[in-house]
Short mmCIF file of C-alpha atoms and ligand atoms in Angstrom, two decimals:
data_model
loop_
_atom_site.label_atom_id
_atom_site.label_comp_id
_atom_site.label_asym_id
_atom_site.label_seq_id
_atom_site.Cartn_x
_atom_site.Cartn_y
_atom_site.Cartn_z
CA MET A 155 -24.49 28.47 -81.95
CA GLN A 156 -24.71 31.71 -80.70
CA ARG A 157 -23.79 31.56 -76.89
CA ARG A 158 -23.65 34.35 -73.80
CA LEU A 159 -20.21 36.00 -73.48
CA ILE A 160 -17.56 34.91 -71.52
CA ILE A 161 -15.65 38.22 -70.32
CA ALA A 162 -12.22 38.24 -68.58
CA ILE A 163 -10.74 41.11 -66.95
CA ASP A 164 -7.68 41.05 -65.59
CA GLY A 165 -5.53 44.15 -63.67
CA PRO A 166 -3.28 45.10 -60.46
CA ALA A 167 -4.69 45.68 -57.06
CA ALA A 168 -6.93 48.45 -56.60
CA GLY A 169 -7.25 49.13 -60.27
CA GLY A 170 -10.73 49.47 -59.99
CA LYS A 171 -12.07 46.05 -61.82
CA GLY A 172 -13.69 44.78 -58.97
CA THR A 173 -16.38 47.37 -59.63
CA ILE A 174 -16.92 47.71 -63.42
CA ALA A 175 -16.36 43.75 -63.31
CA LEU A 176 -19.60 43.71 -61.20
CA ARG A 177 -21.51 46.49 -62.84
CA LEU A 178 -20.90 45.20 -66.41
CA ALA A 179 -22.08 41.67 -65.37
CA GLU A 180 -25.35 43.55 -63.51
CA ARG A 181 -25.57 44.99 -66.71
CA LEU A 182 -25.93 41.76 -69.10
CA GLY A 183 -27.51 39.77 -65.84
CA TYR A 184 -24.25 37.35 -66.32
CA VAL A 185 -22.56 36.06 -63.34
CA TYR A 186 -19.51 38.14 -61.75
CA VAL A 187 -16.57 35.91 -60.66
CA ASP A 188 -14.02 37.41 -58.17
CA THR A 189 -10.99 34.96 -58.36
CA GLY A 190 -9.15 37.46 -55.88
CA ALA A 191 -11.74 36.23 -53.53
CA MET A 192 -11.18 32.99 -53.79
CA TYR A 193 -6.92 33.20 -53.05
CA ARG A 194 -8.18 35.40 -50.08
CA ALA A 195 -10.74 32.20 -49.29
CA VAL A 196 -7.63 30.11 -49.03
CA ALA A 197 -5.23 32.67 -47.52
CA TRP A 198 -7.59 33.61 -44.75
CA GLU A 199 -8.40 29.50 -43.83
CA ALA A 200 -4.79 29.00 -43.48
CA LEU A 201 -4.06 32.16 -41.38
CA ARG A 202 -7.13 30.99 -39.35
CA ARG A 203 -6.13 27.04 -39.17
CA ARG A 204 -2.22 28.45 -38.23
CA ILE A 205 -0.96 26.80 -41.22
CA SER A 206 2.47 28.13 -42.20
CA LEU A 207 2.35 30.04 -45.65
CA GLU A 208 5.39 28.46 -46.53
CA ASP A 209 3.96 24.77 -46.43
CA GLU A 210 2.84 24.40 -50.18
CA SER A 211 1.60 20.90 -49.77
CA ALA A 212 -0.99 21.72 -46.93
CA LEU A 213 -1.94 24.87 -48.43
CA GLN A 214 -2.57 22.58 -51.99
CA ALA A 215 -4.59 20.42 -50.29
CA LEU A 216 -6.40 23.42 -48.24
CA ALA A 217 -7.37 24.82 -51.80
CA GLU A 218 -8.77 21.48 -52.46
CA SER A 219 -10.63 21.04 -50.04
CA LEU A 220 -12.75 24.09 -49.64
CA ASP A 221 -15.98 24.56 -50.75
CA ILE A 222 -15.85 28.32 -51.49
CA THR A 223 -19.11 29.38 -53.04
CA PHE A 224 -20.59 33.15 -54.30
CA ARG A 225 -23.98 34.31 -53.24
CA ARG A 226 -25.67 37.28 -54.91
CA GLU A 227 -27.14 39.53 -52.63
CA GLU A 228 -29.32 42.72 -53.30
CA GLN A 229 -29.66 45.30 -50.62
CA ASP A 230 -31.83 49.12 -51.01
CA GLY A 231 -30.65 48.76 -54.86
CA HIS A 232 -27.23 47.32 -54.26
CA VAL A 233 -25.75 44.58 -55.64
CA ARG A 234 -22.55 42.48 -53.95
CA TYR A 235 -21.35 39.18 -53.66
CA ARG A 236 -20.71 37.22 -50.76
CA VAL A 237 -18.15 35.09 -49.96
CA TRP A 238 -19.12 31.45 -48.21
CA VAL A 239 -16.57 28.66 -47.28
CA ASP A 240 -17.69 25.57 -45.78
CA GLY A 241 -21.05 26.93 -44.82
CA GLU A 242 -19.40 30.32 -43.49
CA ASP A 243 -19.75 33.70 -44.60
CA VAL A 244 -16.34 34.91 -44.70
CA SER A 245 -17.07 38.07 -47.12
CA GLU A 246 -15.52 40.74 -44.10
CA ALA A 247 -12.62 38.38 -43.11
CA ILE A 248 -11.40 37.67 -46.28
CA ARG A 249 -10.87 41.67 -46.84
CA ARG A 250 -8.57 42.41 -43.78
CA PRO A 251 -5.30 43.85 -44.12
CA GLU A 252 -3.77 41.23 -42.90
CA VAL A 253 -5.40 38.64 -45.90
CA ASP A 254 -3.96 41.18 -48.82
CA HIS A 255 -0.37 39.87 -48.31
CA ALA A 256 -1.11 36.31 -47.33
CA SER A 257 -3.02 35.46 -50.54
CA SER A 258 -0.31 37.55 -52.72
CA VAL A 259 1.93 34.53 -50.57
CA VAL A 260 -0.38 31.68 -51.25
CA ALA A 261 -1.02 32.74 -54.48
CA GLN A 262 2.67 31.72 -55.79
CA TYR A 263 2.06 28.05 -55.49
CA PRO A 264 1.35 26.07 -58.43
CA GLY A 265 -0.66 23.43 -56.97
CA VAL A 266 -3.04 26.32 -54.86
CA ARG A 267 -3.75 27.53 -58.00
CA ALA A 268 -4.41 24.82 -60.07
CA ALA A 269 -7.01 23.66 -57.70
CA LEU A 270 -8.94 27.31 -57.73
CA VAL A 271 -8.34 27.71 -61.71
CA GLU A 272 -10.38 24.21 -61.85
CA LYS A 273 -12.99 25.84 -59.78
CA GLN A 274 -13.38 28.74 -61.61
CA ARG A 275 -13.04 27.11 -65.10
CA ALA A 276 -16.39 25.09 -63.84
CA LEU A 277 -17.75 28.70 -63.05
CA ALA A 278 -17.35 29.40 -66.49
CA ARG A 279 -18.61 26.70 -68.49
CA GLU A 280 -21.92 27.99 -69.48
CA GLY A 281 -20.79 31.20 -70.37
CA GLY A 282 -22.89 34.23 -69.44
CA VAL A 283 -19.70 35.12 -66.98
CA VAL A 284 -17.32 38.18 -66.18
CA MET A 285 -14.75 36.72 -64.28
CA GLU A 286 -11.78 39.03 -63.04
CA GLY A 287 -8.26 38.30 -61.67
CA ARG A 288 -4.59 38.56 -62.55
CA ASP A 289 -4.70 35.39 -65.18
CA ILE A 290 -8.10 34.94 -66.53
CA SER A 291 -6.83 36.11 -69.96
CA THR A 292 -3.89 34.21 -69.90
CA VAL A 293 -4.41 31.19 -68.14
CA VAL A 294 -7.84 30.42 -66.98
CA LEU A 295 -9.87 31.14 -69.60
CA PRO A 296 -7.63 32.02 -72.92
CA HIS A 297 -10.41 31.42 -75.07
CA ALA A 298 -12.69 34.50 -73.78
CA ASP A 299 -14.80 36.13 -76.33
CA VAL A 300 -13.59 39.47 -74.57
CA LYS A 301 -10.47 40.04 -72.88
CA LEU A 302 -9.52 43.36 -70.90
CA PHE A 303 -6.43 44.69 -68.53
CA ILE A 304 -7.55 47.11 -66.27
CA THR A 305 -5.08 49.25 -64.50
CA ALA A 306 -4.40 52.79 -63.10
CA SER A 307 -1.23 54.52 -61.62
CA LEU A 308 0.07 53.11 -58.37
CA ALA A 309 -0.76 56.45 -56.77
CA GLU A 310 -4.27 56.59 -57.89
CA ARG A 311 -4.83 52.90 -57.04
CA ALA A 312 -3.07 53.63 -53.37
CA ARG A 313 -5.39 56.21 -52.65
CA ARG A 314 -8.36 54.30 -53.45
CA ARG A 315 -7.32 51.70 -51.34
CA TYR A 316 -6.54 54.00 -48.80
CA GLU A 317 -10.08 55.43 -49.27
CA GLN A 318 -11.77 51.63 -48.80
CA ARG A 319 -9.20 51.07 -45.64
CA ARG A 320 -10.20 54.58 -43.98
CA GLN A 321 -14.11 53.82 -44.33
CA ALA A 322 -13.21 50.38 -42.87
CA GLY A 323 -11.91 52.11 -40.04
CA VAL A 324 -8.41 50.53 -40.09
CA ALA A 325 -5.52 52.97 -38.93
CA THR A 326 -2.88 53.13 -41.86
CA THR A 327 -1.25 55.82 -44.09
CA LEU A 328 -1.37 56.13 -47.57
CA ALA A 329 2.52 55.86 -48.05
CA GLU A 330 2.12 52.53 -45.93
CA VAL A 331 -0.73 51.70 -48.62
CA GLN A 332 1.13 52.49 -51.24
CA ALA A 333 4.31 50.69 -50.30
CA GLU A 334 1.91 47.39 -49.86
CA LEU A 335 0.27 47.70 -53.20
CA ALA A 336 3.72 48.11 -54.66
CA GLU A 337 5.03 45.16 -52.91
CA ARG A 338 1.99 42.96 -54.01
CA ASP A 339 2.25 44.30 -57.70
CA ARG A 340 6.16 42.99 -57.37
CA ARG A 341 5.18 39.45 -56.18
CA ASP A 342 2.05 38.91 -58.21
CA SER A 343 3.75 39.96 -61.59
CA GLN A 344 7.35 38.17 -60.98
CA ARG A 345 5.84 34.95 -59.73
CA ARG A 346 7.04 31.82 -61.79
CA ALA A 347 3.40 30.37 -61.75
CA ALA A 348 0.51 32.31 -63.97
CA PRO A 349 2.62 35.94 -63.32
CA MET A 350 0.43 38.90 -63.96
CA ARG A 351 1.15 40.08 -67.38
CA ILE A 352 -0.44 42.05 -69.67
CA PRO A 353 -2.04 40.02 -72.45
CA GLU A 354 -0.97 40.14 -75.67
CA ASP A 355 -4.61 39.96 -77.05
CA ALA A 356 -6.36 42.28 -74.24
CA ILE A 357 -7.22 45.63 -74.44
CA VAL A 358 -5.91 47.96 -71.72
CA VAL A 359 -8.18 50.50 -70.05
CA ASP A 360 -6.13 52.72 -67.36
CA THR A 361 -8.55 54.91 -65.21
CA THR A 362 -6.31 56.79 -64.11
CA GLY A 363 -8.37 59.97 -63.21
CA LEU A 364 -11.21 58.75 -64.47
CA ASP A 365 -14.59 58.31 -62.11
CA VAL A 366 -16.26 54.41 -62.38
CA ASP A 367 -19.03 55.63 -64.30
CA THR A 368 -16.83 56.83 -67.00
CA SER A 369 -14.74 53.65 -66.83
CA LEU A 370 -17.42 51.27 -67.09
CA HIS A 371 -18.74 53.41 -70.26
CA LEU A 372 -15.60 52.79 -71.63
CA VAL A 373 -15.65 49.03 -71.18
CA TRP A 374 -19.03 49.09 -72.13
CA ARG A 375 -18.10 49.90 -75.40
CA LEU A 376 -15.56 47.44 -75.81
CA VAL A 377 -17.74 44.92 -74.75
CA ARG A 378 -20.97 45.64 -76.86
CA PRO A 379 -20.18 44.82 -80.24
CA HIS A 380 -19.32 41.56 -78.89
CA LEU A 381 -22.75 41.00 -78.04
CA THR A 382 -24.82 38.32 -79.36
CA SER A 383 -28.52 37.61 -79.81
CA GLU A 384 -28.47 35.30 -76.37
CA ASP A 385 -27.78 38.79 -75.02
CA GLY A 386 -31.41 39.61 -75.94
CA VAL A 387 -32.42 42.72 -74.81
CA GLN A 388 -29.48 43.70 -72.93
CA ALA A 389 -27.44 44.17 -76.18
CA GLN A 390 -29.82 47.09 -77.28
CA VAL A 391 -29.35 49.56 -74.33
O1 CDP B 665 -8.71 43.12 -54.41
P1 CDP B 665 -7.44 43.21 -54.67
O2 CDP B 665 -7.29 43.86 -55.65
O3 CDP B 665 -6.55 43.93 -53.76
O4 CDP B 665 -6.40 41.88 -54.95
P2 CDP B 665 -7.81 40.33 -55.20
O5 CDP B 665 -7.98 40.41 -56.71
O6 CDP B 665 -8.68 40.19 -54.50
O7 CDP B 665 -6.39 39.52 -55.21
C1 CDP B 665 -5.63 39.49 -54.05
C2 CDP B 665 -4.52 38.41 -54.74
O8 CDP B 665 -4.86 37.25 -54.66
C3 CDP B 665 -3.67 39.16 -55.42
O9 CDP B 665 -2.60 39.95 -54.90
C4 CDP B 665 -2.50 37.85 -55.97
O10 CDP B 665 -1.61 37.70 -55.94
C5 CDP B 665 -3.86 36.65 -55.84
N1 CDP B 665 -4.76 36.22 -57.23
C6 CDP B 665 -4.03 35.43 -58.49
O11 CDP B 665 -2.57 35.62 -58.02
N2 CDP B 665 -4.81 35.60 -59.35
C7 CDP B 665 -6.31 35.80 -59.85
N3 CDP B 665 -6.79 35.63 -60.87
C8 CDP B 665 -6.84 36.91 -58.44
C9 CDP B 665 -6.07 36.94 -57.35
#
């Protein structure tokens, strides 16, 4: 039986996978799931409740207890997904610079990961989903129909994140942002639980020097051959 696809997108911080995954999902009429936002939500709640980032069992209990939901919102032709935790909109809070660091710390703990992976799999059960993160192809959805690893050079990723920070009014420098990204890459790829790595069966898309439209075009060419009749008119585009 044909069904709508499961598309897994992994890659390092600020590599462009978020924007591409969202736009791909919109084009297909699929659900978009940002798993990084879930780790960020746990980290943010931990900071807020003053739970130590070293207290693995308290963090696991927190991850298990939180009700994390995504809500698609359309405004002036722009689509974004807002993140709600226990009935509160935390979309802005989870993007704070301190949460960058805290999220990659809580993401090291197997118990935290297990709790979130269960929620992530439930979101993909029906298919018709584009899910992005660090371990989607390798751990969360190993049977995904399409597996992509989207990356860019560290310098370019730092420039993009720096620009986002600047626009958000955060005082920082390019060198600082680059050092933070390098540190997070290191922690994400060297941790024992589900380290970030390029999956053997994934296609690597390097967006260094490419704008979003060009990157999306590349990704679309990779995804299109997999579309089924269930994807209806979208597949013909
Ligand atoms: O947006 P950005 O690329 O900066 O990061 P993110 O995707 O929001 O993820 C934040 C952190 O969550 C990462 O640095 C990872 O430590 C962790 N993460 C993970 O371990 N596994 C995932 N599937 C997604 C995120």
